[in-house]
Amino acid sequence: MKENQQKIDWQDQVIIGSVIAGSFIIAAILIKPQSYIPRSHNNTTSSSALNRTGNTSAPEDTIVRYYQLAPSNRQEAIKLLSDSWRRRAAQRVKDNWWDSVRKVDVYAFQTFAKNNSKAKIKVWLKYHMKNGQTPCESLIFNLIFDQNKSTWLIDSVEPNSVIQNPYCDARSSNP
């Protein structure tokens, strides 16, 4: 009987130790920024990542959808912004800068933090201008999850995170 009790205690210790070790590993993954993962998006691949209702299931999907819509449908793009940022953006909707953009490629992401309600993600963009230029930009977005809409919304851009390049090359396209 005593030998059987010791065997159970040993098994319990292994299970508890595994749970504790797993918790440390999960915490380390959540705290440490995820490594750079290039994700190529164009109108065909990114639209398949969105469900049929247009809701976005991941913060990256919201960013891709925003840049799909912004050049041609700013009113719809603005719906992907949080209420506070939407008010500021609505005041600038008449800005005709987007009229000079043909399309935007979102070509890479780096997630710095993400939980069920907030995300901080660095994004690399390539603008295809109507005049033929292809400037690049990287910036860090803060997103929030809207429980009522069951979707991620862009809430802000990190101050001083925007880096613009007049063109994309091997140096500027690698984060």
PDB file of C-alpha atoms in Angstrom:
ATOM      1  CA  MET A   1       0.000   0.000   0.000  1.00  0.00           C
ATOM      2  CA  LYS A   2       2.803   2.403   0.953  1.00  0.00           C
ATOM      3  CA  GLU A   3       4.664   1.590  -2.287  1.00  0.00           C
ATOM      4  CA  ASN A   4       1.492   2.341  -4.289  1.00  0.00           C
ATOM      5  CA  GLN A   5       1.067   5.681  -2.446  1.00  0.00           C
ATOM      6  CA  GLN A   6       4.688   6.684  -3.243  1.00  0.00           C
ATOM      7  CA  LYS A   7       4.131   5.879  -6.923  1.00  0.00           C
ATOM      8  CA  ILE A   8       1.071   8.147  -7.051  1.00  0.00           C
ATOM      9  CA  ASP A   9       2.929  10.932  -5.262  1.00  0.00           C
ATOM     10  CA  TRP A  10       5.790  10.656  -7.783  1.00  0.00           C
ATOM     11  CA  GLN A  11       3.330  10.786 -10.693  1.00  0.00           C
ATOM     12  CA  ASP A  12       1.572  13.783  -9.158  1.00  0.00           C
ATOM     13  CA  GLN A  13       4.926  15.533  -8.780  1.00  0.00           C
ATOM     14  CA  VAL A  14       5.752  14.931 -12.441  1.00  0.00           C
ATOM     15  CA  ILE A  15       2.370  16.316 -13.514  1.00  0.00           C
ATOM     16  CA  ILE A  16       2.679  19.366 -11.280  1.00  0.00           C
ATOM     17  CA  GLY A  17       6.256  19.950 -12.475  1.00  0.00           C
ATOM     18  CA  SER A  18       5.131  19.700 -16.100  1.00  0.00           C
ATOM     19  CA  VAL A  19       2.324  22.194 -15.508  1.00  0.00           C
ATOM     20  CA  ILE A  20       4.724  24.649 -13.852  1.00  0.00           C
ATOM     21  CA  ALA A  21       7.334  24.265 -16.615  1.00  0.00           C
ATOM     22  CA  GLY A  22       4.640  24.704 -19.267  1.00  0.00           C
ATOM     23  CA  SER A  23       3.438  27.876 -17.539  1.00  0.00           C
ATOM     24  CA  PHE A  24       6.951  29.327 -17.646  1.00  0.00           C
ATOM     25  CA  ILE A  25       7.292  28.497 -21.334  1.00  0.00           C
ATOM     26  CA  ILE A  26       3.932  30.074 -22.182  1.00  0.00           C
ATOM     27  CA  ALA A  27       4.785  33.176 -20.132  1.00  0.00           C
ATOM     28  CA  ALA A  28       8.140  33.498 -21.916  1.00  0.00           C
ATOM     29  CA  ILE A  29       6.441  33.271 -25.311  1.00  0.00           C
ATOM     30  CA  LEU A  30       3.832  35.878 -24.380  1.00  0.00           C
ATOM     31  CA  ILE A  31       6.335  38.316 -22.870  1.00  0.00           C
ATOM     32  CA  LYS A  32       9.071  38.007 -25.516  1.00  0.00           C
ATOM     33  CA  PRO A  33       8.228  39.671 -28.866  1.00  0.00           C
ATOM     34  CA  GLN A  34       7.548  37.100 -31.523  1.00  0.00           C
ATOM     35  CA  SER A  35      10.206  36.830 -34.159  1.00  0.00           C
ATOM     36  CA  TYR A  36       9.762  38.438 -37.516  1.00  0.00           C
ATOM     37  CA  ILE A  37       7.380  36.432 -39.648  1.00  0.00           C
ATOM     38  CA  PRO A  38       6.995  37.656 -43.195  1.00  0.00           C
ATOM     39  CA  ARG A  39       3.438  37.365 -44.406  1.00  0.00           C
ATOM     40  CA  SER A  40       2.735  38.329 -47.954  1.00  0.00           C
ATOM     41  CA  HIS A  41      -0.712  39.726 -48.540  1.00  0.00           C
ATOM     42  CA  ASN A  42      -2.444  40.808 -51.671  1.00  0.00           C
ATOM     43  CA  ASN A  43      -6.108  41.249 -52.423  1.00  0.00           C
ATOM     44  CA  THR A  44      -6.682  37.543 -53.057  1.00  0.00           C
ATOM     45  CA  THR A  45      -4.852  35.995 -50.124  1.00  0.00           C
ATOM     46  CA  SER A  46      -5.872  38.525 -47.516  1.00  0.00           C
ATOM     47  CA  SER A  47      -9.553  38.455 -48.403  1.00  0.00           C
ATOM     48  CA  SER A  48      -9.584  34.696 -47.879  1.00  0.00           C
ATOM     49  CA  ALA A  49      -8.298  35.291 -44.341  1.00  0.00           C
ATOM     50  CA  LEU A  50     -11.460  37.242 -43.545  1.00  0.00           C
ATOM     51  CA  ASN A  51     -14.723  35.536 -42.848  1.00  0.00           C
ATOM     52  CA  ARG A  52     -17.778  36.191 -44.998  1.00  0.00           C
ATOM     53  CA  THR A  53     -19.262  38.814 -42.682  1.00  0.00           C
ATOM     54  CA  GLY A  54     -16.151  40.973 -42.973  1.00  0.00           C
ATOM     55  CA  ASN A  55     -15.289  40.563 -39.294  1.00  0.00           C
ATOM     56  CA  THR A  56     -11.624  40.093 -38.632  1.00  0.00           C
ATOM     57  CA  SER A  57     -10.457  37.221 -36.492  1.00  0.00           C
ATOM     58  CA  ALA A  58      -6.884  38.408 -35.951  1.00  0.00           C
ATOM     59  CA  PRO A  59      -5.386  41.861 -35.539  1.00  0.00           C
ATOM     60  CA  GLU A  60      -3.269  41.299 -38.664  1.00  0.00           C
ATOM     61  CA  ASP A  61      -6.472  40.706 -40.664  1.00  0.00           C
ATOM     62  CA  THR A  62      -7.800  44.104 -39.566  1.00  0.00           C
ATOM     63  CA  ILE A  63      -4.607  45.823 -40.703  1.00  0.00           C
ATOM     64  CA  VAL A  64      -4.662  44.071 -44.085  1.00  0.00           C
ATOM     65  CA  ARG A  65      -8.349  44.850 -44.589  1.00  0.00           C
ATOM     66  CA  TYR A  66      -7.819  48.520 -43.666  1.00  0.00           C
ATOM     67  CA  TYR A  67      -5.104  48.913 -46.298  1.00  0.00           C
ATOM     68  CA  GLN A  68      -7.191  47.053 -48.884  1.00  0.00           C
ATOM     69  CA  LEU A  69     -10.062  49.471 -48.372  1.00  0.00           C
ATOM     70  CA  ALA A  70      -8.316  52.807 -47.726  1.00  0.00           C
ATOM     71  CA  PRO A  71      -7.269  53.671 -51.308  1.00  0.00           C
ATOM     72  CA  SER A  72     -10.750  53.175 -52.778  1.00  0.00           C
ATOM     73  CA  ASN A  73     -13.254  53.095 -49.910  1.00  0.00           C
ATOM     74  CA  ARG A  74     -12.138  55.304 -47.025  1.00  0.00           C
ATOM     75  CA  GLN A  75     -15.582  55.265 -45.386  1.00  0.00           C
ATOM     76  CA  GLU A  76     -15.424  51.468 -44.984  1.00  0.00           C
ATOM     77  CA  ALA A  77     -11.767  51.579 -43.923  1.00  0.00           C
ATOM     78  CA  ILE A  78     -12.629  54.019 -41.136  1.00  0.00           C
ATOM     79  CA  LYS A  79     -15.024  51.428 -39.685  1.00  0.00           C
ATOM     80  CA  LEU A  80     -11.935  49.355 -38.790  1.00  0.00           C
ATOM     81  CA  LEU A  81     -10.720  52.085 -36.422  1.00  0.00           C
ATOM     82  CA  SER A  82     -11.597  52.437 -32.742  1.00  0.00           C
ATOM     83  CA  ASP A  83     -14.180  55.095 -31.837  1.00  0.00           C
ATOM     84  CA  SER A  84     -11.575  57.583 -30.624  1.00  0.00           C
ATOM     85  CA  TRP A  85      -9.365  57.184 -33.690  1.00  0.00           C
ATOM     86  CA  ARG A  86     -12.385  57.068 -36.011  1.00  0.00           C
ATOM     87  CA  ARG A  87     -13.468  60.541 -34.876  1.00  0.00           C
ATOM     88  CA  ARG A  88     -10.037  61.966 -35.700  1.00  0.00           C
ATOM     89  CA  ALA A  89      -9.852  60.099 -39.019  1.00  0.00           C
ATOM     90  CA  ALA A  90     -13.372  61.126 -40.073  1.00  0.00           C
ATOM     91  CA  GLN A  91     -12.296  64.752 -39.871  1.00  0.00           C
ATOM     92  CA  ARG A  92      -9.499  63.977 -42.352  1.00  0.00           C
ATOM     93  CA  VAL A  93     -11.525  61.756 -44.701  1.00  0.00           C
ATOM     94  CA  LYS A  94     -11.551  64.502 -47.304  1.00  0.00           C
ATOM     95  CA  ASP A  95      -7.747  64.354 -47.409  1.00  0.00           C
ATOM     96  CA  ASN A  96      -7.004  63.465 -51.006  1.00  0.00           C
ATOM     97  CA  TRP A  97      -3.660  61.737 -50.325  1.00  0.00           C
ATOM     98  CA  TRP A  98      -5.356  58.345 -50.625  1.00  0.00           C
ATOM     99  CA  ASP A  99      -6.531  59.350 -54.106  1.00  0.00           C
ATOM    100  CA  SER A 100      -2.883  59.083 -55.230  1.00  0.00           C
ATOM    101  CA  VAL A 101      -2.553  55.486 -53.959  1.00  0.00           C
ATOM    102  CA  ARG A 102      -3.403  52.582 -56.254  1.00  0.00           C
ATOM    103  CA  LYS A 103      -2.941  49.822 -53.636  1.00  0.00           C
ATOM    104  CA  VAL A 104      -0.959  48.928 -50.524  1.00  0.00           C
ATOM    105  CA  ASP A 105       0.877  45.678 -49.855  1.00  0.00           C
ATOM    106  CA  VAL A 106       1.150  44.641 -46.223  1.00  0.00           C
ATOM    107  CA  TYR A 107       4.194  42.432 -46.513  1.00  0.00           C
ATOM    108  CA  ALA A 108       5.377  41.666 -42.975  1.00  0.00           C
ATOM    109  CA  PHE A 109       4.302  41.712 -39.320  1.00  0.00           C
ATOM    110  CA  GLN A 110       6.108  41.546 -35.992  1.00  0.00           C
ATOM    111  CA  THR A 111       3.919  41.027 -32.937  1.00  0.00           C
ATOM    112  CA  PHE A 112       5.248  42.712 -29.799  1.00  0.00           C
ATOM    113  CA  ALA A 113       2.318  41.947 -27.505  1.00  0.00           C
ATOM    114  CA  LYS A 114      -1.077  40.306 -27.840  1.00  0.00           C
ATOM    115  CA  ASN A 115      -3.769  39.111 -25.491  1.00  0.00           C
ATOM    116  CA  ASN A 116      -7.556  38.770 -25.777  1.00  0.00           C
ATOM    117  CA  SER A 117      -8.185  42.514 -25.757  1.00  0.00           C
ATOM    118  CA  LYS A 118      -5.055  44.324 -27.008  1.00  0.00           C
ATOM    119  CA  ALA A 119      -2.281  43.860 -29.548  1.00  0.00           C
ATOM    120  CA  LYS A 120       0.844  45.799 -30.517  1.00  0.00           C
ATOM    121  CA  ILE A 121       2.082  44.923 -33.996  1.00  0.00           C
ATOM    122  CA  LYS A 122       4.784  46.346 -36.250  1.00  0.00           C
ATOM    123  CA  VAL A 123       3.750  46.390 -39.896  1.00  0.00           C
ATOM    124  CA  TRP A 124       5.754  46.830 -43.096  1.00  0.00           C
ATOM    125  CA  LEU A 125       3.902  48.423 -46.020  1.00  0.00           C
ATOM    126  CA  LYS A 126       4.621  49.015 -49.679  1.00  0.00           C
ATOM    127  CA  TYR A 127       2.521  51.716 -51.330  1.00  0.00           C
ATOM    128  CA  HIS A 128       1.849  51.439 -55.064  1.00  0.00           C
ATOM    129  CA  MET A 129       1.256  55.030 -56.088  1.00  0.00           C
ATOM    130  CA  LYS A 130      -0.662  55.961 -59.227  1.00  0.00           C
ATOM    131  CA  ASN A 131       2.425  57.858 -60.442  1.00  0.00           C
ATOM    132  CA  GLY A 132       4.478  54.615 -60.422  1.00  0.00           C
ATOM    133  CA  GLN A 133       6.449  55.217 -57.228  1.00  0.00           C
ATOM    134  CA  THR A 134       6.570  52.471 -54.586  1.00  0.00           C
ATOM    135  CA  PRO A 135       7.556  54.001 -51.245  1.00  0.00           C
ATOM    136  CA  CYS A 136       7.753  51.795 -48.145  1.00  0.00           C
ATOM    137  CA  GLU A 137       6.859  52.428 -44.554  1.00  0.00           C
ATOM    138  CA  SER A 138       6.941  50.597 -41.258  1.00  0.00           C
ATOM    139  CA  LEU A 139       4.949  51.534 -38.177  1.00  0.00           C
ATOM    140  CA  ILE A 140       3.650  50.067 -34.953  1.00  0.00           C
ATOM    141  CA  PHE A 141      -0.106  49.772 -34.466  1.00  0.00           C
ATOM    142  CA  ASN A 142      -1.998  49.355 -31.217  1.00  0.00           C
ATOM    143  CA  LEU A 143      -5.218  47.409 -31.694  1.00  0.00           C
ATOM    144  CA  ILE A 144      -8.123  46.633 -29.384  1.00  0.00           C
ATOM    145  CA  PHE A 145     -10.683  43.858 -29.575  1.00  0.00           C
ATOM    146  CA  ASP A 146     -14.264  45.135 -29.760  1.00  0.00           C
ATOM    147  CA  GLN A 147     -16.434  42.573 -27.953  1.00  0.00           C
ATOM    148  CA  ASN A 148     -19.667  44.015 -29.388  1.00  0.00           C
ATOM    149  CA  LYS A 149     -18.499  43.637 -32.985  1.00  0.00           C
ATOM    150  CA  SER A 150     -16.329  40.570 -32.326  1.00  0.00           C
ATOM    151  CA  THR A 151     -13.507  42.139 -34.279  1.00  0.00           C
ATOM    152  CA  TRP A 152     -10.135  43.826 -33.864  1.00  0.00           C
ATOM    153  CA  LEU A 153      -9.962  47.598 -34.376  1.00  0.00           C
ATOM    154  CA  ILE A 154      -6.947  49.809 -35.006  1.00  0.00           C
ATOM    155  CA  ASP A 155      -6.681  52.112 -31.996  1.00  0.00           C
ATOM    156  CA  SER A 156      -3.511  54.136 -32.589  1.00  0.00           C
ATOM    157  CA  VAL A 157      -0.047  54.299 -34.063  1.00  0.00           C
ATOM    158  CA  GLU A 158       2.877  54.311 -31.645  1.00  0.00           C
ATOM    159  CA  PRO A 159       4.453  57.770 -31.507  1.00  0.00           C
ATOM    160  CA  ASN A 160       7.800  57.953 -33.315  1.00  0.00           C
ATOM    161  CA  SER A 161       7.378  54.445 -34.784  1.00  0.00           C
ATOM    162  CA  VAL A 162       6.783  55.498 -38.391  1.00  0.00           C
ATOM    163  CA  ILE A 163       9.791  54.955 -40.648  1.00  0.00           C
ATOM    164  CA  GLN A 164       9.366  56.008 -44.257  1.00  0.00           C
ATOM    165  CA  ASN A 165      11.581  55.059 -47.186  1.00  0.00           C
ATOM    166  CA  PRO A 166      11.304  56.561 -50.670  1.00  0.00           C
ATOM    167  CA  TYR A 167      11.595  53.075 -52.200  1.00  0.00           C
ATOM    168  CA  CYS A 168      11.811  49.464 -51.085  1.00  0.00           C
ATOM    169  CA  ASP A 169      15.039  47.539 -51.397  1.00  0.00           C
ATOM    170  CA  ALA A 170      16.762  44.691 -49.575  1.00  0.00           C
ATOM    171  CA  ARG A 171      17.814  47.014 -46.732  1.00  0.00           C
ATOM    172  CA  SER A 172      14.407  48.624 -46.144  1.00  0.00           C
ATOM    173  CA  SER A 173      12.261  45.527 -46.715  1.00  0.00           C
ATOM    174  CA  ASN A 174      13.988  43.507 -44.010  1.00  0.00           C
ATOM    175  CA  PRO A 175      12.728  44.450 -40.566  1.00  0.00           C
TER     176      PRO A 175
END
